[in-house]
Every structure is written in structure tokens, then in C-alpha cells.
Amino acid sequence: MLETPETGNALISKLLESLRGLPEVTADLSRLGDSGGSSASAEREVLLSIRVAERPLALLVEIRKVLYPRDVRQALWQIRDSASRRQGDGNGWPAVPLLAAESISPGAKELLRGERVGYFDGGGSLYLPAPGALFFVDKPPSKSTSRAIRSLYSGRRAHVLHGLLERHGDWLGVTELAEDISASPSTVSQVLTALERLDWLDSRGQGPGKQRRLSQPAALLDAWATNLKQQPLERMRRFFVPSLKADGLAKSLDRVLSARGIDYALTHEAAAQRYAPFLAGVSQLRCRLPTGGATEAALSELGARAVTEGANLVAIEAKPPGDMLFRQRVGGIWLSSPIQVYLDLLRSEGRAKELAEHLRKEKIGF
């Protein structure tokens, strides 16, 4: 349900402004009222009188707070039924259904376009399939929507995504997944609810015993990768360690870090090559390392010196335990999980993106 009637009024005002900005379109408010439906997520329906190239139409708008694919599937029959019954509020005009919300997910928009049902969001995106005309305005999401989307792919919420991708074939309860990734059950529950609305999860059972299974791992991984492009790069420090090639450096790094009880994980090309060889060779190690005195002592023992170019060791600031989730020991070296390595490679340079796709095909598998 919308938080306040004012939110709905503001959305309708934006919609009217957008419609009036279209060529050969006029639009006016015909009626504002309760939806009269039983849906808990819909607050009211609004009837707009519009003219497209002098042809009169009635636009039946159902206002929602947010729309995800699952919400759309539940709303389609309701608004279509209302449009059919009202048929222009008795004027005999064609009634065109449209769903309006402050936030509409990309998947929900795609579904609505496929069903040829109109939509409008708080960012100004509009899809209106009117008889004899089609209007499509695609704009970036609003700042509040963008923040909400980013929050799903960052912090401890991202750890939930990581856990689901690593165990995408398993049925998982909230408590089990929370323990698996050292997150709070409330955080896990919030993320699972969001993914259910995107139709990326299967579910079974009810209440505390409810379990979910990731049904669309590729869609989730693609969405995570897309979102990462909009986030700032991680803090990195560059070092040069003399007299050691990549393989020898990896072994020495493991020795000095393990001796001090420091968790670490190689990532980027050095890790991908160990999971799924693709390049002729790797000259640089990128490693997730926690900050602190013990790490500085280990780097000093290695003889690592800070440089601005020519680095063969790059330290990425890590925050255990989350940044070490699902790491694997391969050939005596700790590697970030294949999922983490794939995401890191997509943000790297050179042939990293080719290596990322090879890793995804050969190791990740979806």
C-alpha cells in the first residue's frame, strides 16, 4: 500500500505532466477514488481522460508503491477486469489499463510490455500502448529507487546473494542460510523477500519452516554484475616483491600470512587461472587482505615495497569474515570463491572480461 495519499497524488501529477508532454496528447483527471478491490498492495484507482490525436480514451490507473514481477502477475487480472467493466466510465471510450508506482523493477517493466499493459514510475519512465499509438519513454530510476537497488547488492545483503549462488541447488531456511554466511536472520529474510518478488526463488512450506531455493541463478548473477558497475572501486594498495614470480610469490604469501593467522584470498586473474586456466601466464597477484599490524608485518617479511607502477602484488582491503566467504584452497593457496573472482574480473582491465566469461562457463556453470 502507498505510504500516504499524498504519495499517490504526486505520482498522478507526474503522470499527467508526462502525458501532456507527449505529441498530440491531452490529459485531465476524471476521477480519483478507492480501488474497491481486495488487494492489500493497491490503494486506489484513478481515471484519466486523455485524447491521442483527437481520439478520446480513458486511462485507468492503478497506483502501487512498488512493482516486481510477482506483483505484476497478481495485478494484471485485476486492472484488466476493472478496465473492461468501466469501459471509460460509461462513456463508451476504450479503457486503457496502466500500473503506476514509485518504483518498478526492470523485470516487471519487461513483463508489462510483453502483456501490453501500460506503466509509469517515479523516475518518469512511461509505457502506454494506446489503440493506434504506442508511447515509450525510458528514464533512469529515481534516486530513492537506485539506492534501494544498490543496497541489495552491497554489505551483508550481498553476502546473502553470495550464499544463495553458492548453494543454488539447495532448499534453504532463513536460519540455516544466516548461519552459513554469518548474517542476521532479519537481513536474510529481507533479501529473500526481495528475490521472491523478482520471481528468482522457489519456495515451499510456511512460517518458520519455510524454505527457498534459487531458481534463477544466472539472472541474479547478471543483475549483481550490472549493479557493481555503478559502485566505487575497492581500495587497493600496490606493491613490488623482488626476486619472485607469480607462483613463487603466491606460496610465499601463503606461508607468511598463515604463520600469523591472517585470512586471505587470491582473486582476479591469479585465482581464475587456478580454477580454469585460460591465459598463457599471470604476472600480478591480487589478494584480499585485512588491514592491521599483522598484515603489515607479513608484507614487510616478504620484502614488499609500495609502488605506483610495476606492481606484482596488489592488496585489496578486506573485511573478514564476509569477504572470505566460500573461499577455496586450491594447490595450497586460498582463493576467493569462483563467484567473487568472476565479479572482480568484470571490474578489471585487459583480458580480464574474457577470463571472466571462461571462468563462468567452465567453473560456475550458469
mmCIF file of C-alpha atoms in Angstrom:
data_model
loop_
_atom_site.group_PDB
_atom_site.id
_atom_site.type_symbol
_atom_site.label_atom_id
_atom_site.label_comp_id
_atom_site.label_asym_id
_atom_site.label_seq_id
_atom_site.Cartn_x
_atom_site.Cartn_y
_atom_site.Cartn_z
ATOM 1 C CA MET A 1 0.000 0.000 0.000
ATOM 2 C CA LEU A 2 1.127 3.540 -0.606
ATOM 3 C CA GLU A 3 2.556 5.204 2.484
ATOM 4 C CA THR A 4 0.292 8.287 2.163
ATOM 5 C CA PRO A 5 -2.395 9.579 -0.229
ATOM 6 C CA GLU A 6 -0.014 12.480 -0.962
ATOM 7 C CA THR A 7 2.442 9.993 -2.499
ATOM 8 C CA GLY A 8 -0.240 8.837 -4.916
ATOM 9 C CA ASN A 9 -1.278 12.396 -5.725
ATOM 10 C CA ALA A 10 2.326 13.332 -6.542
ATOM 11 C CA LEU A 11 2.655 10.289 -8.801
ATOM 12 C CA ILE A 12 -0.546 11.150 -10.678
ATOM 13 C CA SER A 13 0.651 14.745 -11.086
ATOM 14 C CA LYS A 14 3.901 13.473 -12.613
ATOM 15 C CA LEU A 15 1.964 11.147 -14.903
ATOM 16 C CA LEU A 16 -0.309 13.956 -16.110
ATOM 17 C CA GLU A 17 2.722 16.140 -16.769
ATOM 18 C CA SER A 18 4.404 13.365 -18.759
ATOM 19 C CA LEU A 19 1.271 12.670 -20.803
ATOM 20 C CA ARG A 20 0.798 16.338 -21.623
ATOM 21 C CA GLY A 21 4.379 16.448 -22.851
ATOM 22 C CA LEU A 22 3.697 13.804 -25.499
ATOM 23 C CA PRO A 23 2.904 14.880 -29.083
ATOM 24 C CA GLU A 24 -0.808 15.259 -29.850
ATOM 25 C CA VAL A 25 -1.854 14.134 -26.360
ATOM 26 C CA THR A 26 -4.050 15.951 -23.847
ATOM 27 C CA ALA A 27 -4.812 14.560 -20.402
ATOM 28 C CA ASP A 28 -7.054 15.507 -17.478
ATOM 29 C CA LEU A 29 -8.069 13.936 -14.200
ATOM 30 C CA SER A 30 -11.509 12.380 -14.490
ATOM 31 C CA ARG A 31 -11.922 10.689 -11.120
ATOM 32 C CA LEU A 32 -9.834 9.899 -8.057
ATOM 33 C CA GLY A 33 -11.106 7.223 -5.713
ATOM 34 C CA ASP A 34 -10.661 3.976 -3.848
ATOM 35 C CA SER A 35 -9.909 0.913 -5.896
ATOM 36 C CA GLY A 36 -12.653 -1.030 -4.235
ATOM 37 C CA GLY A 37 -10.540 -4.142 -4.665
ATOM 38 C CA SER A 38 -9.318 -6.583 -2.057
ATOM 39 C CA SER A 39 -5.624 -6.304 -2.889
ATOM 40 C CA ALA A 40 -3.613 -5.161 0.120
ATOM 41 C CA SER A 41 -0.960 -3.621 -2.104
ATOM 42 C CA ALA A 42 -3.246 -1.396 -4.182
ATOM 43 C CA GLU A 43 -4.628 1.747 -2.568
ATOM 44 C CA ARG A 44 -6.818 3.212 -5.292
ATOM 45 C CA GLU A 45 -7.625 3.535 -8.951
ATOM 46 C CA VAL A 46 -7.556 6.807 -10.866
ATOM 47 C CA LEU A 47 -9.394 7.509 -14.095
ATOM 48 C CA LEU A 48 -7.797 9.937 -16.556
ATOM 49 C CA SER A 49 -9.442 11.312 -19.674
ATOM 50 C CA ILE A 50 -6.929 11.568 -22.481
ATOM 51 C CA ARG A 51 -7.024 12.333 -26.172
ATOM 52 C CA VAL A 52 -4.487 10.889 -28.589
ATOM 53 C CA ALA A 53 -4.551 12.653 -31.970
ATOM 54 C CA GLU A 54 -8.095 13.859 -31.136
ATOM 55 C CA ARG A 55 -9.200 10.325 -30.293
ATOM 56 C CA PRO A 56 -10.750 10.113 -26.790
ATOM 57 C CA LEU A 57 -9.535 7.406 -24.398
ATOM 58 C CA ALA A 58 -9.975 6.594 -20.729
ATOM 59 C CA LEU A 59 -6.793 5.696 -18.870
ATOM 60 C CA LEU A 60 -7.456 3.534 -15.824
ATOM 61 C CA VAL A 61 -4.504 3.883 -13.473
ATOM 62 C CA GLU A 62 -3.902 1.598 -10.508
ATOM 63 C CA ILE A 63 -1.432 3.073 -8.022
ATOM 64 C CA ARG A 64 1.104 0.919 -6.241
ATOM 65 C CA LYS A 65 4.115 1.662 -4.067
ATOM 66 C CA VAL A 66 6.465 -0.773 -5.829
ATOM 67 C CA LEU A 67 6.092 -3.324 -8.601
ATOM 68 C CA TYR A 68 8.075 -6.506 -9.048
ATOM 69 C CA PRO A 69 7.235 -9.371 -11.440
ATOM 70 C CA ARG A 70 5.224 -11.195 -8.791
ATOM 71 C CA ASP A 71 3.217 -8.041 -8.040
ATOM 72 C CA VAL A 72 2.551 -7.578 -11.748
ATOM 73 C CA ARG A 73 1.211 -11.091 -12.178
ATOM 74 C CA GLN A 74 -1.145 -10.560 -9.263
ATOM 75 C CA ALA A 75 -2.278 -7.149 -10.530
ATOM 76 C CA LEU A 76 -2.819 -7.875 -14.213
ATOM 77 C CA TRP A 77 -6.149 -9.651 -13.914
ATOM 78 C CA GLN A 78 -7.488 -7.022 -11.507
ATOM 79 C CA ILE A 79 -6.743 -3.951 -13.598
ATOM 80 C CA ARG A 80 -7.806 -5.637 -16.827
ATOM 81 C CA ASP A 81 -11.084 -6.636 -15.223
ATOM 82 C CA SER A 82 -11.610 -3.090 -13.942
ATOM 83 C CA ALA A 83 -10.824 -1.608 -17.355
ATOM 84 C CA SER A 84 -13.270 -3.984 -19.010
ATOM 85 C CA ARG A 85 -16.057 -3.238 -16.517
ATOM 86 C CA ARG A 86 -15.634 0.515 -16.524
ATOM 87 C CA GLN A 87 -15.010 0.876 -20.274
ATOM 88 C CA GLY A 88 -14.359 4.545 -20.000
ATOM 89 C CA ASP A 89 -16.709 5.047 -17.055
ATOM 90 C CA GLY A 90 -19.795 4.619 -19.195
ATOM 91 C CA ASN A 91 -18.684 6.972 -21.958
ATOM 92 C CA GLY A 92 -18.057 4.149 -24.384
ATOM 93 C CA TRP A 93 -14.422 5.138 -24.782
ATOM 94 C CA PRO A 94 -11.764 2.428 -24.888
ATOM 95 C CA ALA A 95 -10.359 1.955 -21.373
ATOM 96 C CA VAL A 96 -6.570 1.517 -21.305
ATOM 97 C CA PRO A 97 -5.089 -0.047 -18.133
ATOM 98 C CA LEU A 98 -1.883 1.341 -16.622
ATOM 99 C CA LEU A 99 0.026 0.480 -13.441
ATOM 100 C CA ALA A 100 1.799 3.374 -11.711
ATOM 101 C CA ALA A 101 4.343 3.029 -8.917
ATOM 102 C CA GLU A 102 7.204 4.955 -7.402
ATOM 103 C CA SER A 103 9.478 2.018 -8.225
ATOM 104 C CA ILE A 104 9.086 -0.635 -10.943
ATOM 105 C CA SER A 105 11.757 -3.282 -11.350
ATOM 106 C CA PRO A 106 13.258 -3.960 -14.812
ATOM 107 C CA GLY A 107 11.717 -7.430 -14.803
ATOM 108 C CA ALA A 108 8.279 -6.012 -14.005
ATOM 109 C CA LYS A 109 8.586 -3.491 -16.850
ATOM 110 C CA GLU A 110 9.561 -6.224 -19.278
ATOM 111 C CA LEU A 111 6.602 -8.330 -18.187
ATOM 112 C CA LEU A 112 4.170 -5.429 -18.580
ATOM 113 C CA ARG A 113 5.476 -4.622 -22.050
ATOM 114 C CA GLY A 114 5.051 -8.269 -23.006
ATOM 115 C CA GLU A 115 1.440 -8.136 -21.815
ATOM 116 C CA ARG A 116 0.921 -4.733 -23.486
ATOM 117 C CA VAL A 117 -0.191 -3.129 -20.229
ATOM 118 C CA GLY A 118 0.963 0.419 -19.556
ATOM 119 C CA TYR A 119 3.187 1.550 -16.703
ATOM 120 C CA PHE A 120 4.613 4.730 -15.217
ATOM 121 C CA ASP A 121 7.233 5.086 -12.470
ATOM 122 C CA GLY A 122 8.503 7.849 -10.219
ATOM 123 C CA GLY A 123 11.573 8.325 -12.396
ATOM 124 C CA GLY A 124 9.393 9.329 -15.369
ATOM 125 C CA SER A 125 9.521 6.107 -17.388
ATOM 126 C CA LEU A 126 6.312 5.603 -19.333
ATOM 127 C CA TYR A 127 4.935 2.801 -21.483
ATOM 128 C CA LEU A 128 1.497 3.431 -22.965
ATOM 129 C CA PRO A 129 0.092 1.065 -25.632
ATOM 130 C CA ALA A 130 -2.979 3.034 -26.715
ATOM 131 C CA PRO A 131 -5.194 1.989 -29.640
ATOM 132 C CA GLY A 132 -3.453 3.156 -32.778
ATOM 133 C CA ALA A 133 -0.430 4.541 -30.909
ATOM 134 C CA LEU A 134 2.451 3.433 -28.706
ATOM 135 C CA PHE A 135 4.371 5.722 -26.369
ATOM 136 C CA PHE A 136 7.580 4.536 -24.699
ATOM 137 C CA VAL A 137 9.770 6.803 -22.559
ATOM 138 C CA ASP A 138 12.620 5.092 -20.733
ATOM 139 C CA LYS A 139 14.382 7.089 -17.997
ATOM 140 C CA PRO A 140 16.818 6.199 -15.205
ATOM 141 C CA PRO A 141 15.170 5.170 -11.915
ATOM 142 C CA SER A 142 14.680 7.774 -9.208
ATOM 143 C CA LYS A 143 17.448 8.321 -6.645
ATOM 144 C CA SER A 144 15.482 6.561 -3.918
ATOM 145 C CA THR A 145 14.884 3.561 -6.173
ATOM 146 C CA SER A 146 18.555 3.465 -7.180
ATOM 147 C CA ARG A 147 19.603 3.481 -3.525
ATOM 148 C CA ALA A 148 17.213 0.641 -2.745
ATOM 149 C CA ILE A 149 18.562 -1.411 -5.655
ATOM 150 C CA ARG A 150 22.195 -0.753 -4.694
ATOM 151 C CA SER A 151 21.555 -1.773 -1.099
ATOM 152 C CA LEU A 152 20.522 -5.248 -2.241
ATOM 153 C CA TYR A 153 23.937 -5.802 -3.827
ATOM 154 C CA SER A 154 26.144 -4.374 -1.080
ATOM 155 C CA GLY A 155 27.132 -5.045 2.528
ATOM 156 C CA ARG A 156 25.674 -8.026 4.303
ATOM 157 C CA ARG A 157 22.811 -8.266 1.813
ATOM 158 C CA ALA A 158 25.388 -9.121 -0.835
ATOM 159 C CA HIS A 159 26.607 -11.928 1.438
ATOM 160 C CA VAL A 160 23.097 -13.407 1.261
ATOM 161 C CA LEU A 161 23.246 -13.317 -2.533
ATOM 162 C CA HIS A 162 26.667 -14.964 -2.406
ATOM 163 C CA GLY A 163 25.335 -17.746 -0.210
ATOM 164 C CA LEU A 164 22.360 -18.370 -2.484
ATOM 165 C CA LEU A 165 24.556 -18.533 -5.580
ATOM 166 C CA GLU A 166 26.997 -20.924 -3.953
ATOM 167 C CA ARG A 167 24.145 -23.207 -2.883
ATOM 168 C CA HIS A 168 21.759 -22.532 -5.727
ATOM 169 C CA GLY A 169 20.559 -26.128 -5.910
ATOM 170 C CA ASP A 170 19.690 -26.406 -2.199
ATOM 171 C CA TRP A 171 16.491 -25.727 -0.279
ATOM 172 C CA LEU A 172 17.455 -23.315 2.498
ATOM 173 C CA GLY A 173 15.717 -21.912 5.536
ATOM 174 C CA VAL A 174 16.379 -18.434 6.882
ATOM 175 C CA THR A 175 18.262 -19.663 9.955
ATOM 176 C CA GLU A 176 20.402 -22.110 8.003
ATOM 177 C CA LEU A 177 21.429 -19.501 5.453
ATOM 178 C CA ALA A 178 22.067 -16.902 8.168
ATOM 179 C CA GLU A 179 24.438 -19.287 9.962
ATOM 180 C CA ASP A 180 26.114 -20.173 6.672
ATOM 181 C CA ILE A 181 27.101 -16.584 5.940
ATOM 182 C CA SER A 182 27.297 -15.121 9.495
ATOM 183 C CA ALA A 183 24.422 -12.702 8.894
ATOM 184 C CA SER A 184 21.352 -11.878 10.954
ATOM 185 C CA PRO A 185 18.122 -13.769 10.180
ATOM 186 C CA SER A 186 16.352 -10.431 9.621
ATOM 187 C CA THR A 187 18.826 -9.449 6.882
ATOM 188 C CA VAL A 188 18.464 -12.835 5.222
ATOM 189 C CA SER A 189 14.680 -12.637 5.400
ATOM 190 C CA GLN A 190 14.627 -9.169 3.816
ATOM 191 C CA VAL A 191 16.784 -10.282 0.898
ATOM 192 C CA LEU A 192 14.801 -13.472 0.329
ATOM 193 C CA THR A 193 11.568 -11.493 0.273
ATOM 194 C CA ALA A 194 13.013 -9.120 -2.344
ATOM 195 C CA LEU A 195 14.206 -12.010 -4.514
ATOM 196 C CA GLU A 196 10.849 -13.773 -4.225
ATOM 197 C CA ARG A 197 9.165 -10.682 -5.622
ATOM 198 C CA LEU A 198 11.585 -10.841 -8.550
ATOM 199 C CA ASP A 199 10.486 -14.460 -9.107
ATOM 200 C CA TRP A 200 14.053 -15.710 -8.726
ATOM 201 C CA LEU A 201 13.237 -18.112 -5.888
ATOM 202 C CA ASP A 202 11.096 -21.205 -5.467
ATOM 203 C CA SER A 203 9.534 -21.658 -2.049
ATOM 204 C CA ARG A 204 7.927 -24.423 -0.039
ATOM 205 C CA GLY A 205 6.394 -24.635 3.398
ATOM 206 C CA GLN A 206 5.076 -21.883 5.651
ATOM 207 C CA GLY A 207 6.107 -19.956 8.736
ATOM 208 C CA PRO A 208 9.422 -20.683 10.481
ATOM 209 C CA GLY A 209 9.846 -23.852 8.430
ATOM 210 C CA LYS A 210 9.588 -22.104 5.062
ATOM 211 C CA GLN A 211 12.435 -22.862 2.673
ATOM 212 C CA ARG A 212 13.621 -21.246 -0.545
ATOM 213 C CA ARG A 213 15.749 -22.360 -3.452
ATOM 214 C CA LEU A 214 17.343 -20.087 -6.027
ATOM 215 C CA SER A 215 15.666 -20.888 -9.352
ATOM 216 C CA GLN A 216 17.278 -18.156 -11.481
ATOM 217 C CA PRO A 217 20.991 -18.092 -10.550
ATOM 218 C CA ALA A 218 22.067 -16.652 -13.904
ATOM 219 C CA ALA A 219 19.604 -13.760 -13.621
ATOM 220 C CA LEU A 220 20.805 -12.967 -10.099
ATOM 221 C CA LEU A 221 24.481 -13.100 -11.077
ATOM 222 C CA ASP A 222 23.851 -10.896 -14.125
ATOM 223 C CA ALA A 223 21.962 -8.343 -12.024
ATOM 224 C CA TRP A 224 24.723 -8.294 -9.406
ATOM 225 C CA ALA A 225 27.379 -7.800 -12.069
ATOM 226 C CA THR A 226 25.396 -4.957 -13.664
ATOM 227 C CA ASN A 227 24.953 -3.208 -10.327
ATOM 228 C CA LEU A 228 28.657 -3.450 -9.468
ATOM 229 C CA LYS A 229 29.479 -1.208 -12.425
ATOM 230 C CA GLN A 230 27.770 1.644 -10.575
ATOM 231 C CA GLN A 231 29.627 1.128 -7.293
ATOM 232 C CA PRO A 232 33.005 2.655 -6.386
ATOM 233 C CA LEU A 233 36.090 0.506 -6.834
ATOM 234 C CA GLU A 234 37.556 -1.166 -3.781
ATOM 235 C CA ARG A 235 40.571 0.349 -2.072
ATOM 236 C CA MET A 236 43.803 -1.216 -3.358
ATOM 237 C CA ARG A 237 47.479 -0.887 -2.434
ATOM 238 C CA ARG A 238 50.202 -1.816 -4.916
ATOM 239 C CA PHE A 239 53.496 -3.477 -4.001
ATOM 240 C CA PHE A 240 56.546 -4.924 -5.684
ATOM 241 C CA VAL A 241 58.136 -8.040 -4.206
ATOM 242 C CA PRO A 242 61.606 -8.656 -5.736
ATOM 243 C CA SER A 243 63.008 -11.979 -6.943
ATOM 244 C CA LEU A 244 59.683 -13.831 -7.038
ATOM 245 C CA LYS A 245 57.492 -14.879 -9.963
ATOM 246 C CA ALA A 246 53.738 -15.194 -9.535
ATOM 247 C CA ASP A 247 53.641 -18.850 -8.447
ATOM 248 C CA GLY A 248 56.516 -18.455 -6.005
ATOM 249 C CA LEU A 249 55.009 -15.244 -4.661
ATOM 250 C CA ALA A 250 51.695 -16.993 -4.022
ATOM 251 C CA LYS A 251 53.428 -19.719 -1.997
ATOM 252 C CA SER A 252 55.484 -17.237 -0.021
ATOM 253 C CA LEU A 253 52.406 -15.124 0.639
ATOM 254 C CA ASP A 254 50.535 -18.147 1.952
ATOM 255 C CA ARG A 255 53.443 -19.080 4.213
ATOM 256 C CA VAL A 256 53.882 -15.700 5.909
ATOM 257 C CA LEU A 257 50.148 -14.979 6.218
ATOM 258 C CA SER A 258 49.271 -18.426 7.547
ATOM 259 C CA ALA A 259 52.068 -18.200 10.123
ATOM 260 C CA ARG A 260 50.376 -15.094 11.536
ATOM 261 C CA GLY A 261 46.852 -16.486 11.364
ATOM 262 C CA ILE A 262 45.774 -13.970 8.717
ATOM 263 C CA ASP A 263 42.900 -14.957 6.459
ATOM 264 C CA TYR A 264 43.460 -14.047 2.816
ATOM 265 C CA ALA A 265 42.191 -14.986 -0.640
ATOM 266 C CA LEU A 266 43.701 -14.521 -4.076
ATOM 267 C CA THR A 267 41.293 -13.146 -6.664
ATOM 268 C CA HIS A 268 41.228 -11.687 -10.191
ATOM 269 C CA GLU A 269 43.464 -13.391 -12.817
ATOM 270 C CA ALA A 270 45.671 -15.281 -10.362
ATOM 271 C CA ALA A 271 42.664 -17.073 -8.867
ATOM 272 C CA ALA A 272 40.796 -17.578 -12.137
ATOM 273 C CA GLN A 273 43.852 -19.238 -13.696
ATOM 274 C CA ARG A 274 43.892 -21.786 -10.889
ATOM 275 C CA TYR A 275 40.179 -22.525 -11.243
ATOM 276 C CA ALA A 276 40.048 -22.590 -15.066
ATOM 277 C CA PRO A 277 43.332 -21.948 -16.939
ATOM 278 C CA PHE A 278 42.913 -19.605 -19.882
ATOM 279 C CA LEU A 279 45.842 -17.173 -20.133
ATOM 280 C CA ALA A 280 49.433 -18.027 -21.010
ATOM 281 C CA GLY A 281 50.565 -16.645 -17.672
ATOM 282 C CA VAL A 282 49.858 -14.176 -14.879
ATOM 283 C CA SER A 283 52.398 -11.620 -13.713
ATOM 284 C CA GLN A 284 50.441 -9.999 -10.884
ATOM 285 C CA LEU A 285 48.684 -11.304 -7.783
ATOM 286 C CA ARG A 286 45.614 -9.533 -6.420
ATOM 287 C CA CYS A 287 44.791 -10.580 -2.920
ATOM 288 C CA ARG A 288 42.067 -9.764 -0.418
ATOM 289 C CA LEU A 289 43.815 -8.862 2.824
ATOM 290 C CA PRO A 290 42.584 -7.400 6.114
ATOM 291 C CA THR A 291 44.290 -4.247 7.344
ATOM 292 C CA GLY A 292 46.282 -4.160 10.566
ATOM 293 C CA GLY A 293 49.682 -4.601 12.140
ATOM 294 C CA ALA A 294 49.905 -8.336 11.473
ATOM 295 C CA THR A 295 49.345 -7.791 7.757
ATOM 296 C CA GLU A 296 51.929 -5.010 7.631
ATOM 297 C CA ALA A 297 54.456 -7.287 9.358
ATOM 298 C CA ALA A 298 53.753 -10.054 6.833
ATOM 299 C CA LEU A 299 54.227 -7.688 3.900
ATOM 300 C CA SER A 300 57.472 -6.452 5.439
ATOM 301 C CA GLU A 301 58.744 -10.031 5.800
ATOM 302 C CA LEU A 302 58.003 -10.603 2.136
ATOM 303 C CA GLY A 303 60.076 -7.565 1.260
ATOM 304 C CA ALA A 304 57.100 -5.869 -0.369
ATOM 305 C CA ARG A 305 57.554 -2.193 -1.080
ATOM 306 C CA ALA A 306 54.826 0.224 -2.093
ATOM 307 C CA VAL A 307 54.916 1.326 -5.748
ATOM 308 C CA THR A 308 52.744 3.308 -8.132
ATOM 309 C CA GLU A 309 53.592 1.197 -11.193
ATOM 310 C CA GLY A 310 55.197 -2.167 -11.921
ATOM 311 C CA ALA A 311 53.371 -3.902 -9.053
ATOM 312 C CA ASN A 312 53.352 -7.689 -8.842
ATOM 313 C CA LEU A 313 51.233 -7.775 -5.654
ATOM 314 C CA VAL A 314 48.018 -5.796 -5.140
ATOM 315 C CA ALA A 315 46.339 -5.842 -1.741
ATOM 316 C CA ILE A 316 42.563 -5.305 -1.735
ATOM 317 C CA GLU A 317 41.253 -4.153 1.621
ATOM 318 C CA ALA A 318 39.097 -6.941 3.037
ATOM 319 C CA LYS A 319 36.697 -7.154 5.957
ATOM 320 C CA PRO A 320 36.598 -10.715 7.311
ATOM 321 C CA PRO A 321 34.625 -12.866 7.663
ATOM 322 C CA GLY A 322 32.268 -11.669 4.915
ATOM 323 C CA ASP A 323 34.951 -11.007 2.313
ATOM 324 C CA MET A 324 36.326 -14.510 2.844
ATOM 325 C CA LEU A 325 33.012 -16.275 2.280
ATOM 326 C CA PHE A 326 33.271 -19.568 0.408
ATOM 327 C CA ARG A 327 36.983 -19.220 -0.316
ATOM 328 C CA GLN A 328 38.610 -22.441 -1.515
ATOM 329 C CA ARG A 329 42.058 -23.913 -1.013
ATOM 330 C CA VAL A 330 43.453 -24.967 -4.384
ATOM 331 C CA GLY A 331 47.030 -26.198 -4.787
ATOM 332 C CA GLY A 332 47.952 -24.997 -1.301
ATOM 333 C CA ILE A 333 46.671 -21.451 -1.925
ATOM 334 C CA TRP A 334 43.498 -19.789 -0.656
ATOM 335 C CA LEU A 335 41.324 -18.427 -3.489
ATOM 336 C CA SER A 336 38.211 -16.269 -3.363
ATOM 337 C CA SER A 337 35.092 -18.163 -4.393
ATOM 338 C CA PRO A 338 34.528 -18.511 -8.149
ATOM 339 C CA ILE A 339 31.545 -16.144 -7.832
ATOM 340 C CA GLN A 340 33.682 -13.461 -6.177
ATOM 341 C CA VAL A 341 36.504 -13.927 -8.683
ATOM 342 C CA TYR A 342 34.065 -13.602 -11.584
ATOM 343 C CA LEU A 343 32.639 -10.347 -10.233
ATOM 344 C CA ASP A 344 36.137 -8.983 -9.568
ATOM 345 C CA LEU A 345 37.303 -9.791 -13.088
ATOM 346 C CA LEU A 346 34.392 -7.916 -14.628
ATOM 347 C CA ARG A 347 35.706 -4.745 -12.997
ATOM 348 C CA SER A 348 39.295 -5.313 -14.072
ATOM 349 C CA GLU A 349 41.162 -4.379 -17.222
ATOM 350 C CA GLY A 350 42.931 -6.072 -20.140
ATOM 351 C CA ARG A 351 41.696 -9.557 -20.951
ATOM 352 C CA ALA A 352 40.013 -9.929 -17.583
ATOM 353 C CA LYS A 353 36.492 -9.940 -19.041
ATOM 354 C CA GLU A 354 37.396 -12.780 -21.430
ATOM 355 C CA LEU A 355 38.789 -14.711 -18.492
ATOM 356 C CA ALA A 356 35.620 -13.951 -16.514
ATOM 357 C CA GLU A 357 33.389 -15.487 -19.169
ATOM 358 C CA HIS A 358 35.674 -18.531 -19.423
ATOM 359 C CA LEU A 359 35.538 -18.970 -15.636
ATOM 360 C CA ARG A 360 31.764 -18.661 -15.637
ATOM 361 C CA LYS A 361 31.385 -21.282 -18.346
ATOM 362 C CA GLU A 362 33.934 -23.781 -17.035
ATOM 363 C CA LYS A 363 33.636 -23.399 -13.257
ATOM 364 C CA ILE A 364 30.425 -21.601 -12.299
ATOM 365 C CA GLY A 365 28.194 -23.210 -14.882
ATOM 366 C CA PHE A 366 25.274 -20.768 -15.100
#
